[in-house]
Amino acid sequence: MKKSIRLILTVITILVLAGIIALPKIKKAFKSGDEGKLRASTMMRGGAGQPTFASGYVIVPTNMNELIYSTGSLIPDEEVDLSFETSGKVVGIYFSEGRRVKNGDLLAKINDKPLQAQLLKLQAQKKLTEEREFRQRQLLDRDAISRESYDQVATELQSLEADIQLLEARIDETELRAPFDGIVGLRMISEGAYATTQTKIVRLVKISPLKIEFSIPERYAGEVSPGFPISFVLDGEPKAFTANVYAVDPKVDIDTRTITVRAMYPNNNEELKPGRFASVRARLSQIENTISIPTQAVIPEMEGEKVFVYRKGRAEEIRIKIGLRTESHIQVREGLQFGDTLLTTAILQLRQGISVQLDTLVTNQIQ
């Protein structure tokens, strides 16, 4: 028993002595590890020992354009579904589908034989009445008849003339004519069918010029007016087209808070067809000799926006006030000066006063 106790005490003593001897080495190892972590942290933060690499952007005076981007549709200059003004049997169709017609061209005809017969009857009556009126007028000039007798014949003649004009108007209603130059579509009725005033015969479309209808935000209501130029592009078309605004809706749409605008495109060669989707761009204004910076360089915060500039090898935090925005750039009204070098990369690693090394340097060329 005593031997076991001595053995245990001996082992404990040896372990204590070994710990005392190894303790300085353990402390030194932990200290080395902490220093390594500190150096790594310093390198990540761009300390004096290891600068942060970033791209520089030299600010020079530039011109910025305020643009509106919208979507719209091409619509015909004129479009109408043609129908007869009266009912009857269709006795003639005089147009070919998809062909061009002129203003006043006869497109279709309803049976008007009963009306034509009535017209012949009235014309014969008118001829006899005109002869009576002529004889009565001669007698009146010689005071052979009273004024009352002559007035009765003259009134009868005027009544016949009115009836003839009414009948001719009814005959005109049996003819369907083109109200303007354009292209007819597909006919919706055949010869021999009975047509009413509700029966659609054909659609007539005028595609030269074309209208472009689009919407703009209500805040731009006072800046877009007739004559304002726009440009638009279409899917599958390699080039952009230009047009001019000719009308602006006077009312703001309550649901979308936008204003509908229409522009006119000549479409002289009729290369564009109505109904196509259009991406519209309108240039509202141009600001000259201003400061514009890339959007990615701006850091938004609760207190406002800030950027970092490169000065004497270090990053300096600058508060800015912004103005006009475009797709890729922002106008800076206060905070930066021409000639400043803006830092545009490594934004998350930048801190006030850390060492920075420029790996690229570009000059603002936005027009």
Coordinates of N, CA, C and O in Angstrom, one line a residue, residues 163-339:
D163 N -87.9 64.8 -102.0 CA -88.1 63.4 -102.0 C -87.0 62.7 -102.8 O -86.5 61.6 -102.4
I164 N -86.7 63.3 -103.9 CA -85.6 62.7 -104.7 C -84.3 62.7 -104.0 O -83.5 61.8 -104.0
Q165 N -83.9 63.9 -103.3 CA -82.7 63.9 -102.6 C -82.6 62.9 -101.4 O -81.6 62.3 -101.2
L166 N -83.8 62.7 -100.8 CA -83.9 61.7 -99.7 C -83.7 60.3 -100.3 O -82.9 59.5 -99.7
L167 N -84.2 60.0 -101.4 CA -84.1 58.7 -102.0 C -82.7 58.5 -102.5 O -82.1 57.4 -102.4
E168 N -82.1 59.5 -103.0 CA -80.7 59.4 -103.5 C -79.7 59.1 -102.3 O -78.8 58.3 -102.4
A169 N -80.1 59.7 -101.1 CA -79.3 59.5 -99.9 C -79.4 58.0 -99.4 O -78.5 57.4 -99.0
R170 N -80.6 57.5 -99.6 CA -80.9 56.1 -99.2 C -80.1 55.2 -100.1 O -79.7 54.1 -99.7
I171 N -80.1 55.5 -101.4 CA -79.3 54.7 -102.4 C -77.8 54.7 -102.0 O -77.1 53.7 -102.1
D172 N -77.3 55.9 -101.6 CA -75.9 56.0 -101.2 C -75.6 55.1 -100.1 O -74.5 54.6 -99.9
E173 N -76.6 54.9 -99.2 CA -76.4 54.1 -98.0 C -76.2 52.6 -98.4 O -75.7 51.8 -97.6
T174 N -76.6 52.2 -99.6 CA -76.5 50.8 -100.0 C -75.1 50.6 -100.6 O -74.7 49.5 -100.9
E175 N -74.2 51.6 -100.6 CA -72.9 51.5 -101.1 C -71.9 51.7 -100.0 O -72.0 52.6 -99.2
L176 N -70.9 50.8 -99.9 CA -69.9 50.9 -98.9 C -68.6 51.4 -99.6 O -68.1 50.7 -100.4
R177 N -68.2 52.6 -99.2 CA -67.0 53.2 -99.8 C -65.9 53.4 -98.8 O -66.2 53.6 -97.6
A178 N -64.7 53.5 -99.2 CA -63.5 53.7 -98.3 C -63.5 55.1 -97.8 O -63.6 56.1 -98.7
P179 N -63.5 55.4 -96.5 CA -63.5 56.7 -96.0 C -62.1 57.4 -96.1 O -62.1 58.6 -95.9
F180 N -61.1 56.6 -96.3 CA -59.7 57.2 -96.4 C -58.8 56.2 -97.1 O -59.2 55.0 -97.3
D181 N -57.7 56.7 -97.6 CA -56.7 55.8 -98.2 C -56.2 54.8 -97.1 O -55.9 55.2 -96.0
G182 N -56.0 53.5 -97.6 CA -55.5 52.6 -96.6 C -55.4 51.2 -97.2 O -55.5 51.0 -98.5
I183 N -55.3 50.2 -96.4 CA -55.2 48.8 -96.8 C -56.4 48.0 -96.1 O -56.6 48.1 -94.9
V184 N -57.1 47.3 -96.9 CA -58.2 46.5 -96.4 C -57.7 45.2 -95.9 O -56.7 44.6 -96.4
G185 N -58.4 44.7 -94.8 CA -58.0 43.4 -94.2 C -58.7 42.3 -94.8 O -59.0 42.2 -96.1
L186 N -59.1 41.3 -94.0 CA -59.9 40.1 -94.5 C -61.4 40.4 -94.4 O -61.9 41.0 -93.4
R187 N -62.1 40.1 -95.5 CA -63.5 40.3 -95.5 C -64.2 39.3 -94.6 O -63.8 38.2 -94.5
M188 N -65.3 39.8 -94.0 CA -66.1 39.0 -93.1 C -67.4 38.6 -93.5 O -68.3 38.2 -92.7
I189 N -67.7 38.8 -94.8 CA -69.0 38.4 -95.4 C -68.9 38.0 -96.8 O -67.9 38.4 -97.5
S190 N -69.8 37.3 -97.4 CA -69.8 36.8 -98.7 C -70.9 37.5 -99.5 O -71.9 37.9 -99.0
E191 N -70.7 37.5 -100.8 CA -71.8 38.0 -101.7 C -73.0 37.1 -101.6 O -72.9 35.9 -101.6
G192 N -74.2 37.7 -101.5 CA -75.4 37.0 -101.4 C -75.9 36.9 -99.9 O -77.1 36.6 -99.7
A193 N -75.1 37.3 -99.0 CA -75.5 37.3 -97.6 C -76.3 38.5 -97.3 O -76.2 39.5 -97.9
Y194 N -77.1 38.4 -96.2 CA -77.9 39.5 -95.8 C -77.1 40.3 -94.7 O -76.7 39.7 -93.7
A195 N -76.9 41.6 -94.9 CA -76.1 42.4 -94.0 C -77.0 43.4 -93.3 O -78.0 44.0 -93.9
T196 N -76.7 43.7 -92.1 CA -77.4 44.7 -91.3 C -76.4 45.8 -91.0 O -75.2 45.7 -91.3
T197 N -76.9 46.8 -90.2 CA -76.0 47.9 -89.8 C -74.9 47.4 -88.8 O -73.9 48.1 -88.6
Q198 N -75.1 46.2 -88.2 CA -74.2 45.7 -87.2 C -73.2 44.7 -87.8 O -72.3 44.2 -87.2
T199 N -73.4 44.3 -89.1 CA -72.6 43.4 -89.7 C -71.3 44.0 -90.2 O -71.3 45.0 -91.0
K200 N -70.1 43.5 -89.7 CA -68.8 44.0 -90.1 C -68.4 43.4 -91.5 O -68.5 42.2 -91.7
I201 N -68.1 44.3 -92.4 CA -67.7 43.8 -93.7 C -66.2 43.6 -93.9 O -65.8 42.6 -94.3
V202 N -65.5 44.6 -93.5 CA -64.0 44.5 -93.6 C -63.4 45.6 -92.7 O -64.1 46.6 -92.4
R203 N -62.1 45.4 -92.4 CA -61.4 46.4 -91.6 C -60.5 47.2 -92.5 O -59.8 46.6 -93.4
L204 N -60.5 48.5 -92.4 CA -59.6 49.4 -93.2 C -58.6 50.0 -92.3 O -59.0 50.6 -91.3
V205 N -57.3 49.9 -92.7 CA -56.2 50.4 -91.8 C -55.3 51.3 -92.6 O -55.0 51.0 -93.8
K206 N -54.9 52.5 -92.0 CA -54.0 53.4 -92.6 C -52.7 53.3 -91.8 O -52.7 53.7 -90.6
I207 N -51.6 52.8 -92.4 CA -50.4 52.6 -91.6 C -49.2 53.6 -92.0 O -48.1 53.4 -91.6
S208 N -49.6 54.5 -92.8 CA -48.6 55.6 -93.1 C -49.2 56.9 -93.0 O -50.0 57.3 -93.8
P209 N -48.9 57.7 -91.9 CA -47.9 57.4 -90.8 C -48.4 56.4 -89.8 O -49.6 56.0 -89.8
L210 N -47.5 56.1 -88.8 CA -47.9 55.3 -87.6 C -47.8 56.1 -86.4 O -47.1 57.1 -86.3
K211 N -48.6 55.7 -85.4 CA -48.6 56.3 -84.1 C -47.9 55.4 -83.1 O -48.0 54.2 -83.1
I212 N -47.1 56.0 -82.2 CA -46.5 55.3 -81.1 C -47.1 55.8 -79.8 O -47.0 57.0 -79.4
E213 N -47.8 54.9 -79.1 CA -48.4 55.2 -77.8 C -47.6 54.7 -76.6 O -47.4 53.5 -76.6
F214 N -47.3 55.5 -75.7 CA -46.5 55.1 -74.5 C -46.9 56.0 -73.3 O -47.7 56.9 -73.5
S215 N -46.4 55.6 -72.2 CA -46.7 56.4 -70.9 C -45.5 56.9 -70.3 O -44.4 56.2 -70.4
I216 N -45.6 58.0 -69.6 CA -44.5 58.6 -68.8 C -44.9 58.9 -67.4 O -46.1 59.1 -67.2
P217 N -44.0 58.9 -66.4 CA -44.4 59.2 -65.1 C -45.0 60.6 -65.0 O -44.6 61.5 -65.7
E218 N -45.9 60.8 -64.0 CA -46.6 62.1 -63.9 C -45.7 63.3 -63.7 O -46.0 64.4 -64.0
R219 N -44.5 63.0 -63.0 CA -43.6 64.2 -62.7 C -43.0 64.8 -63.9 O -42.5 65.9 -63.9
Y220 N -43.1 64.1 -65.1 CA -42.5 64.7 -66.3 C -43.6 65.4 -67.2 O -43.4 65.6 -68.3
A221 N -44.8 65.6 -66.6 CA -45.9 66.1 -67.4 C -45.6 67.4 -68.0 O -46.0 67.6 -69.2
G222 N -44.9 68.3 -67.4 CA -44.6 69.6 -67.9 C -43.5 69.6 -68.9 O -43.2 70.7 -69.5
E223 N -42.8 68.5 -69.0 CA -41.5 68.5 -69.8 C -41.7 67.9 -71.2 O -40.9 68.2 -72.1
V224 N -42.8 67.2 -71.4 CA -43.1 66.6 -72.7 C -44.3 67.3 -73.3 O -45.3 67.3 -72.7
S225 N -44.1 67.8 -74.5 CA -45.1 68.5 -75.2 C -45.1 68.2 -76.7 O -44.1 67.6 -77.2
P226 N -46.1 68.6 -77.5 CA -46.1 68.4 -78.9 C -44.8 68.9 -79.6 O -44.3 70.0 -79.3
G227 N -44.2 68.1 -80.4 CA -42.9 68.4 -81.1 C -41.7 67.8 -80.4 O -40.6 67.8 -80.9
F228 N -41.9 67.2 -79.2 CA -40.8 66.6 -78.4 C -40.3 65.4 -79.2 O -41.1 64.5 -79.5
P229 N -39.0 65.3 -79.4 CA -38.4 64.1 -80.1 C -38.3 62.9 -79.2 O -37.9 63.0 -78.0
I230 N -38.5 61.7 -79.8 CA -38.3 60.4 -79.0 C -37.6 59.5 -80.0 O -37.5 59.7 -81.2
S231 N -37.1 58.4 -79.5 CA -36.6 57.3 -80.3 C -37.1 56.0 -79.8 O -37.5 55.9 -78.6
F232 N -37.3 55.0 -80.6 CA -37.8 53.7 -80.2 C -37.2 52.6 -81.0 O -36.7 52.8 -82.1
V233 N -37.1 51.4 -80.4 CA -36.6 50.2 -81.0 C -37.6 49.1 -81.0 O -38.5 49.1 -80.1
L234 N -37.5 48.2 -81.9 CA -38.4 47.1 -82.0 C -37.6 45.8 -82.0 O -36.5 45.7 -82.4
D235 N -38.2 44.7 -81.5 CA -37.6 43.4 -81.5 C -37.3 43.0 -82.9 O -38.2 43.0 -83.8
G236 N -36.1 42.5 -83.2 CA -35.8 42.1 -84.5 C -35.3 43.1 -85.4 O -34.9 42.8 -86.6
E237 N -35.4 44.4 -85.0 CA -35.0 45.5 -85.9 C -33.6 46.0 -85.4 O -33.4 46.3 -84.3
P238 N -32.6 46.0 -86.3 CA -31.2 46.4 -85.9 C -31.1 47.9 -85.6 O -30.2 48.3 -84.8
K239 N -31.9 48.7 -86.1 CA -31.7 50.2 -85.9 C -32.8 50.8 -85.1 O -33.9 50.2 -84.8
A240 N -32.5 52.0 -84.6 CA -33.5 52.7 -83.8 C -34.2 53.7 -84.7 O -33.7 54.2 -85.7
F241 N -35.5 54.0 -84.4 CA -36.3 54.9 -85.2 C -36.6 56.1 -84.4 O -36.7 56.1 -83.1
T242 N -36.8 57.2 -85.1 CA -37.1 58.5 -84.4 C -38.6 58.9 -84.8 O -39.0 58.7 -85.9
A243 N -39.2 59.6 -83.8 CA -40.5 60.1 -84.0 C -40.7 61.4 -83.2 O -39.8 61.7 -82.3
N244 N -41.8 62.1 -83.4 CA -42.1 63.3 -82.7 C -43.4 63.3 -82.0 O -44.4 62.8 -82.6
V245 N -43.5 63.7 -80.7 CA -44.7 63.7 -80.0 C -45.7 64.7 -80.7 O -45.3 65.8 -81.0
Y246 N -47.0 64.3 -80.8 CA -48.0 65.2 -81.4 C -49.1 65.4 -80.4 O -49.9 66.3 -80.6
A247 N -49.3 64.6 -79.4 CA -50.4 64.8 -78.4 C -50.0 64.2 -77.1 O -49.3 63.1 -77.0
V248 N -50.5 64.9 -76.0 CA -50.3 64.4 -74.6 C -51.6 64.4 -73.9 O -52.3 65.4 -74.0
D249 N -52.0 63.3 -73.3 CA -53.2 63.2 -72.6 C -53.3 64.2 -71.5 O -52.3 64.3 -70.7
P250 N -54.3 65.0 -71.4 CA -54.3 66.1 -70.3 C -54.6 65.5 -68.9 O -54.5 66.3 -67.9
K251 N -54.9 64.2 -68.8 CA -55.3 63.6 -67.5 C -54.3 62.6 -67.1 O -53.9 61.8 -67.9
V252 N -53.9 62.5 -65.8 CA -53.1 61.5 -65.2 C -53.9 60.3 -64.9 O -55.0 60.4 -64.3
D253 N -53.4 59.1 -65.3 CA -54.1 57.8 -65.0 C -54.1 57.6 -63.5 O -53.0 57.5 -62.9
I254 N -55.2 57.4 -62.9 CA -55.3 57.3 -61.5 C -54.7 56.0 -61.0 O -54.1 56.0 -59.9
D255 N -54.8 54.9 -61.8 CA -54.3 53.6 -61.3 C -52.7 53.6 -61.4 O -52.1 53.0 -60.5
T256 N -52.2 54.1 -62.5 CA -50.7 53.9 -62.7 C -49.9 55.2 -62.5 O -48.7 55.2 -62.4
R257 N -50.6 56.3 -62.3 CA -50.0 57.6 -62.1 C -49.0 58.0 -63.2 O -47.9 58.5 -63.0
T258 N -49.5 57.7 -64.4 CA -48.7 58.0 -65.6 C -49.6 58.8 -66.6 O -50.8 58.8 -66.4
I259 N -48.9 59.4 -67.6 CA -49.6 60.1 -68.6 C -49.4 59.5 -69.9 O -48.3 59.1 -70.3
T260 N -50.5 59.3 -70.7 CA -50.3 58.7 -72.0 C -49.9 59.7 -73.1 O -50.4 60.8 -73.1
V261 N -48.9 59.3 -73.9 CA -48.3 60.2 -74.9 C -48.4 59.5 -76.2 O -48.2 58.3 -76.3
R262 N -48.6 60.3 -77.3 CA -48.6 59.7 -78.6 C -47.6 60.5 -79.5 O -47.6 61.7 -79.5
A263 N -46.8 59.7 -80.2 CA -45.9 60.3 -81.2 C -46.2 59.8 -82.6 O -46.9 58.8 -82.7
M264 N -45.7 60.5 -83.6 CA -46.0 60.2 -85.0 C -44.7 59.8 -85.7 O -43.7 60.5 -85.6
Y265 N -44.7 58.6 -86.4 CA -43.6 58.2 -87.2 C -44.0 58.1 -88.6 O -45.1 57.5 -88.9
P266 N -43.3 58.7 -89.6 CA -43.8 58.8 -91.0 C -44.1 57.5 -91.6 O -45.1 57.3 -92.3
N267 N -43.2 56.5 -91.4 CA -43.4 55.1 -92.0 C -43.7 55.2 -93.5 O -44.6 54.6 -94.0
N268 N -42.9 56.0 -94.2 CA -43.1 56.3 -95.6 C -43.1 55.0 -96.4 O -43.9 54.8 -97.4
N269 N -42.2 54.1 -96.1 CA -42.1 52.9 -96.9 C -43.0 51.7 -96.3 O -42.9 50.6 -96.8
E270 N -43.7 52.1 -95.3 CA -44.6 51.1 -94.6 C -43.9 49.8 -94.2 O -44.4 48.7 -94.3
E271 N -42.6 50.0 -93.7 CA -41.8 48.9 -93.3 C -42.3 48.4 -91.9 O -42.0 47.2 -91.5
L272 N -42.9 49.3 -91.1 CA -43.4 48.9 -89.8 C -44.9 48.6 -89.8 O -45.6 49.3 -90.5
K273 N -45.3 47.6 -89.0 CA -46.7 47.2 -89.0 C -47.2 47.6 -87.6 O -46.6 47.5 -86.6
P274 N -48.5 48.0 -87.6 CA -49.1 48.4 -86.3 C -49.3 47.1 -85.4 O -49.4 46.0 -85.9
G275 N -49.3 47.4 -84.1 CA -49.5 46.3 -83.2 C -48.2 45.8 -82.5 O -48.3 45.0 -81.6
R276 N -47.1 46.3 -83.1 CA -45.8 45.8 -82.5 C -45.4 46.5 -81.2 O -45.8 47.6 -81.0
F277 N -44.7 45.8 -80.4 CA -44.2 46.3 -79.1 C -43.0 47.2 -79.4 O -42.1 46.8 -80.2
A278 N -42.9 48.3 -78.7 CA -41.8 49.3 -78.9 C -41.2 49.6 -77.5 O -41.9 49.8 -76.6
S279 N -39.9 49.7 -77.5 CA -39.1 50.3 -76.3 C -38.8 51.7 -76.7 O -38.0 52.0 -77.6
V280 N -39.3 52.6 -75.9 CA -39.2 54.0 -76.2 C -38.2 54.7 -75.2 O -38.1 54.4 -74.0
R281 N -37.5 55.7 -75.8 CA -36.5 56.4 -75.0 C -36.7 57.9 -75.4 O -36.8 58.3 -76.5
A282 N -36.9 58.7 -74.3 CA -37.0 60.2 -74.5 C -36.0 60.9 -73.7 O -35.8 60.7 -72.5
R283 N -35.3 61.8 -74.4 CA -34.3 62.6 -73.7 C -34.9 63.9 -73.2 O -35.3 64.8 -74.0
L284 N -35.0 64.1 -71.9 CA -35.6 65.3 -71.3 C -34.7 66.5 -71.3 O -35.1 67.6 -71.7
S285 N -33.5 66.4 -70.9 CA -32.6 67.5 -70.7 C -31.2 67.1 -70.8 O -30.9 65.9 -70.6
Q286 N -30.3 68.0 -70.9 CA -28.9 67.7 -70.9 C -28.2 68.7 -70.0 O -28.4 69.9 -70.0
I287 N -27.4 68.1 -69.0 CA -26.7 68.9 -68.0 C -25.2 68.9 -68.4 O -24.6 67.8 -68.6
E288 N -24.7 70.1 -68.6 CA -23.3 70.2 -69.1 C -22.3 70.5 -68.0 O -22.7 71.1 -67.0
N289 N -21.1 70.0 -68.1 CA -20.0 70.3 -67.2 C -20.4 70.0 -65.8 O -20.3 70.8 -64.9
T290 N -20.8 68.8 -65.6 CA -21.2 68.3 -64.2 C -20.3 67.2 -63.8 O -19.5 66.7 -64.6
I291 N -20.5 66.7 -62.6 CA -19.7 65.6 -62.0 C -20.7 64.4 -62.1 O -21.8 64.4 -61.5
S292 N -20.3 63.3 -62.7 CA -21.0 62.1 -62.7 C -20.1 60.9 -62.4 O -18.9 60.9 -62.8
I293 N -20.6 60.0 -61.5 CA -19.7 58.9 -61.1 C -20.5 57.6 -61.3 O -21.7 57.6 -61.3
P294 N -19.8 56.5 -61.3 CA -20.5 55.2 -61.5 C -21.4 54.9 -60.3 O -21.0 55.2 -59.1
T295 N -22.5 54.3 -60.6 CA -23.5 54.0 -59.5 C -22.9 53.1 -58.4 O -23.1 53.2 -57.2
Q296 N -22.0 52.1 -58.8 CA -21.5 51.1 -57.9 C -20.5 51.8 -56.9 O -20.2 51.1 -55.8
A297 N -20.1 53.0 -57.1 CA -19.1 53.6 -56.2 C -19.8 54.3 -55.0 O -19.2 54.7 -54.0
V298 N -21.2 54.5 -55.1 CA -21.9 55.2 -54.1 C -22.4 54.2 -53.0 O -22.9 53.1 -53.3
I299 N -22.1 54.5 -51.7 CA -22.5 53.7 -50.6 C -23.7 54.4 -49.9 O -23.5 55.4 -49.3
P300 N -24.9 53.8 -50.0 CA -26.0 54.4 -49.3 C -26.0 54.1 -47.8 O -25.8 52.9 -47.4
E301 N -26.3 55.1 -47.0 CA -26.4 54.9 -45.5 C -27.6 55.6 -45.0 O -28.3 56.4 -45.7
M302 N -28.0 55.5 -43.7 CA -29.1 56.1 -43.1 C -28.9 57.7 -43.2 O -29.9 58.4 -43.4
E303 N -27.7 58.1 -43.0 CA -27.4 59.5 -43.0 C -27.3 60.2 -44.4 O -27.2 61.4 -44.5
G304 N -27.3 59.3 -45.4 CA -27.1 59.8 -46.8 C -26.1 58.9 -47.5 O -25.7 57.9 -47.1
E305 N -25.7 59.4 -48.7 CA -24.7 58.7 -49.5 C -23.3 59.1 -49.2 O -23.1 60.3 -48.9
K306 N -22.4 58.2 -49.4 CA -21.0 58.5 -49.3 C -20.2 57.8 -50.3 O -20.6 56.8 -50.9
V307 N -18.9 58.3 -50.5 CA -18.0 57.6 -51.4 C -16.6 57.7 -50.8 O -16.4 58.4 -49.8
F308 N -15.7 57.0 -51.4 CA -14.3 57.0 -51.0 C -13.4 57.6 -52.1 O -13.6 57.2 -53.2
V309 N -12.5 58.5 -51.8 CA -11.6 59.1 -52.7 C -10.2 58.7 -52.3 O -9.9 58.4 -51.2
Y310 N -9.3 58.7 -53.3 CA -7.9 58.4 -53.1 C -7.1 59.7 -52.9 O -7.1 60.6 -53.8
R311 N -6.5 59.9 -51.7 CA -5.7 61.1 -51.4 C -4.4 60.7 -50.6 O -4.5 60.1 -49.5
K312 N -3.3 60.9 -51.2 CA -2.0 60.7 -50.6 C -1.8 59.3 -50.1 O -1.3 59.0 -49.0
G313 N -2.3 58.3 -51.0 CA -2.1 56.9 -50.7 C -3.0 56.3 -49.8 O -2.9 55.1 -49.4
R314 N -4.1 57.1 -49.4 CA -5.0 56.5 -48.4 C -6.5 56.8 -48.9 O -6.7 57.7 -49.7
A315 N -7.4 56.1 -48.3 CA -8.8 56.3 -48.6 C -9.4 57.3 -47.7 O -9.1 57.3 -46.5
E316 N -10.2 58.2 -48.3 CA -10.8 59.3 -47.5 C -12.3 59.2 -47.8 O -12.8 59.3 -48.9
E317 N -13.1 59.2 -46.7 CA -14.6 59.1 -46.8 C -15.1 60.5 -47.1 O -14.8 61.4 -46.4
I318 N -16.1 60.6 -48.1 CA -16.7 61.9 -48.4 C -18.2 61.7 -48.5 O -18.7 60.8 -49.1
R319 N -18.9 62.6 -47.8 CA -20.3 62.6 -47.9 C -20.7 63.5 -49.1 O -20.2 64.5 -49.4
I320 N -21.7 63.0 -49.9 CA -22.1 63.6 -51.1 C -23.6 63.9 -51.2 O -24.4 63.2 -50.4
K321 N -24.0 64.8 -52.0 CA -25.4 65.0 -52.4 C -25.6 64.7 -53.9 O -24.8 65.3 -54.7
I322 N -26.5 63.8 -54.1 CA -26.7 63.4 -55.5 C -27.9 64.1 -56.2 O -28.7 64.7 -55.6
G323 N -27.8 64.0 -57.6 CA -28.9 64.6 -58.4 C -29.4 63.7 -59.4 O -30.0 62.6 -59.0
L324 N -29.2 63.9 -60.6 CA -29.8 63.1 -61.7 C -29.2 61.7 -61.7 O -28.0 61.5 -61.5
R325 N -30.0 60.7 -62.0 CA -29.6 59.3 -62.1 C -29.9 58.8 -63.5 O -30.9 59.1 -64.1
T326 N -28.9 58.1 -64.0 CA -29.1 57.3 -65.3 C -28.9 55.9 -65.0 O -28.8 55.5 -63.8
E327 N -28.9 55.0 -66.0 CA -28.8 53.6 -65.8 C -27.5 53.2 -65.1 O -27.5 52.3 -64.3
S328 N -26.4 53.9 -65.4 CA -25.1 53.5 -64.8 C -24.4 54.6 -64.1 O -23.4 54.3 -63.4
H329 N -24.9 55.8 -64.1 CA -24.2 56.9 -63.4 C -25.1 57.8 -62.6 O -26.3 57.8 -62.8
I330 N -24.5 58.5 -61.7 CA -25.2 59.4 -60.8 C -24.5 60.8 -60.8 O -23.3 60.8 -60.7
Q331 N -25.3 61.8 -60.9 CA -24.7 63.2 -60.8 C -24.5 63.5 -59.3 O -25.3 63.3 -58.4
V332 N -23.3 64.1 -59.0 CA -22.9 64.6 -57.7 C -23.0 66.1 -57.7 O -22.2 66.7 -58.4
R333 N -23.9 66.6 -56.8 CA -24.0 68.1 -56.7 C -23.1 68.7 -55.7 O -22.6 69.8 -55.9
E334 N -22.8 68.0 -54.6 CA -21.9 68.5 -53.6 C -21.0 67.3 -53.0 O -21.5 66.2 -53.0
G335 N -19.8 67.7 -52.6 CA -18.9 66.7 -52.0 C -17.7 66.4 -52.8 O -16.6 66.2 -52.2
L336 N -17.8 66.4 -54.1 CA -16.6 66.1 -54.9 C -16.2 67.2 -55.8 O -17.0 68.1 -56.1
Q337 N -15.0 67.2 -56.3 CA -14.4 68.3 -57.1 C -13.8 67.6 -58.4 O -13.4 66.5 -58.4
F338 N -13.7 68.4 -59.4 CA -13.0 67.9 -60.6 C -11.6 67.6 -60.3 O -10.9 68.4 -59.6
G339 N -11.1 66.5 -60.7 CA -9.7 66.1 -60.4 C -9.6 65.1 -59.3 O -8.6 64.5 -59.2

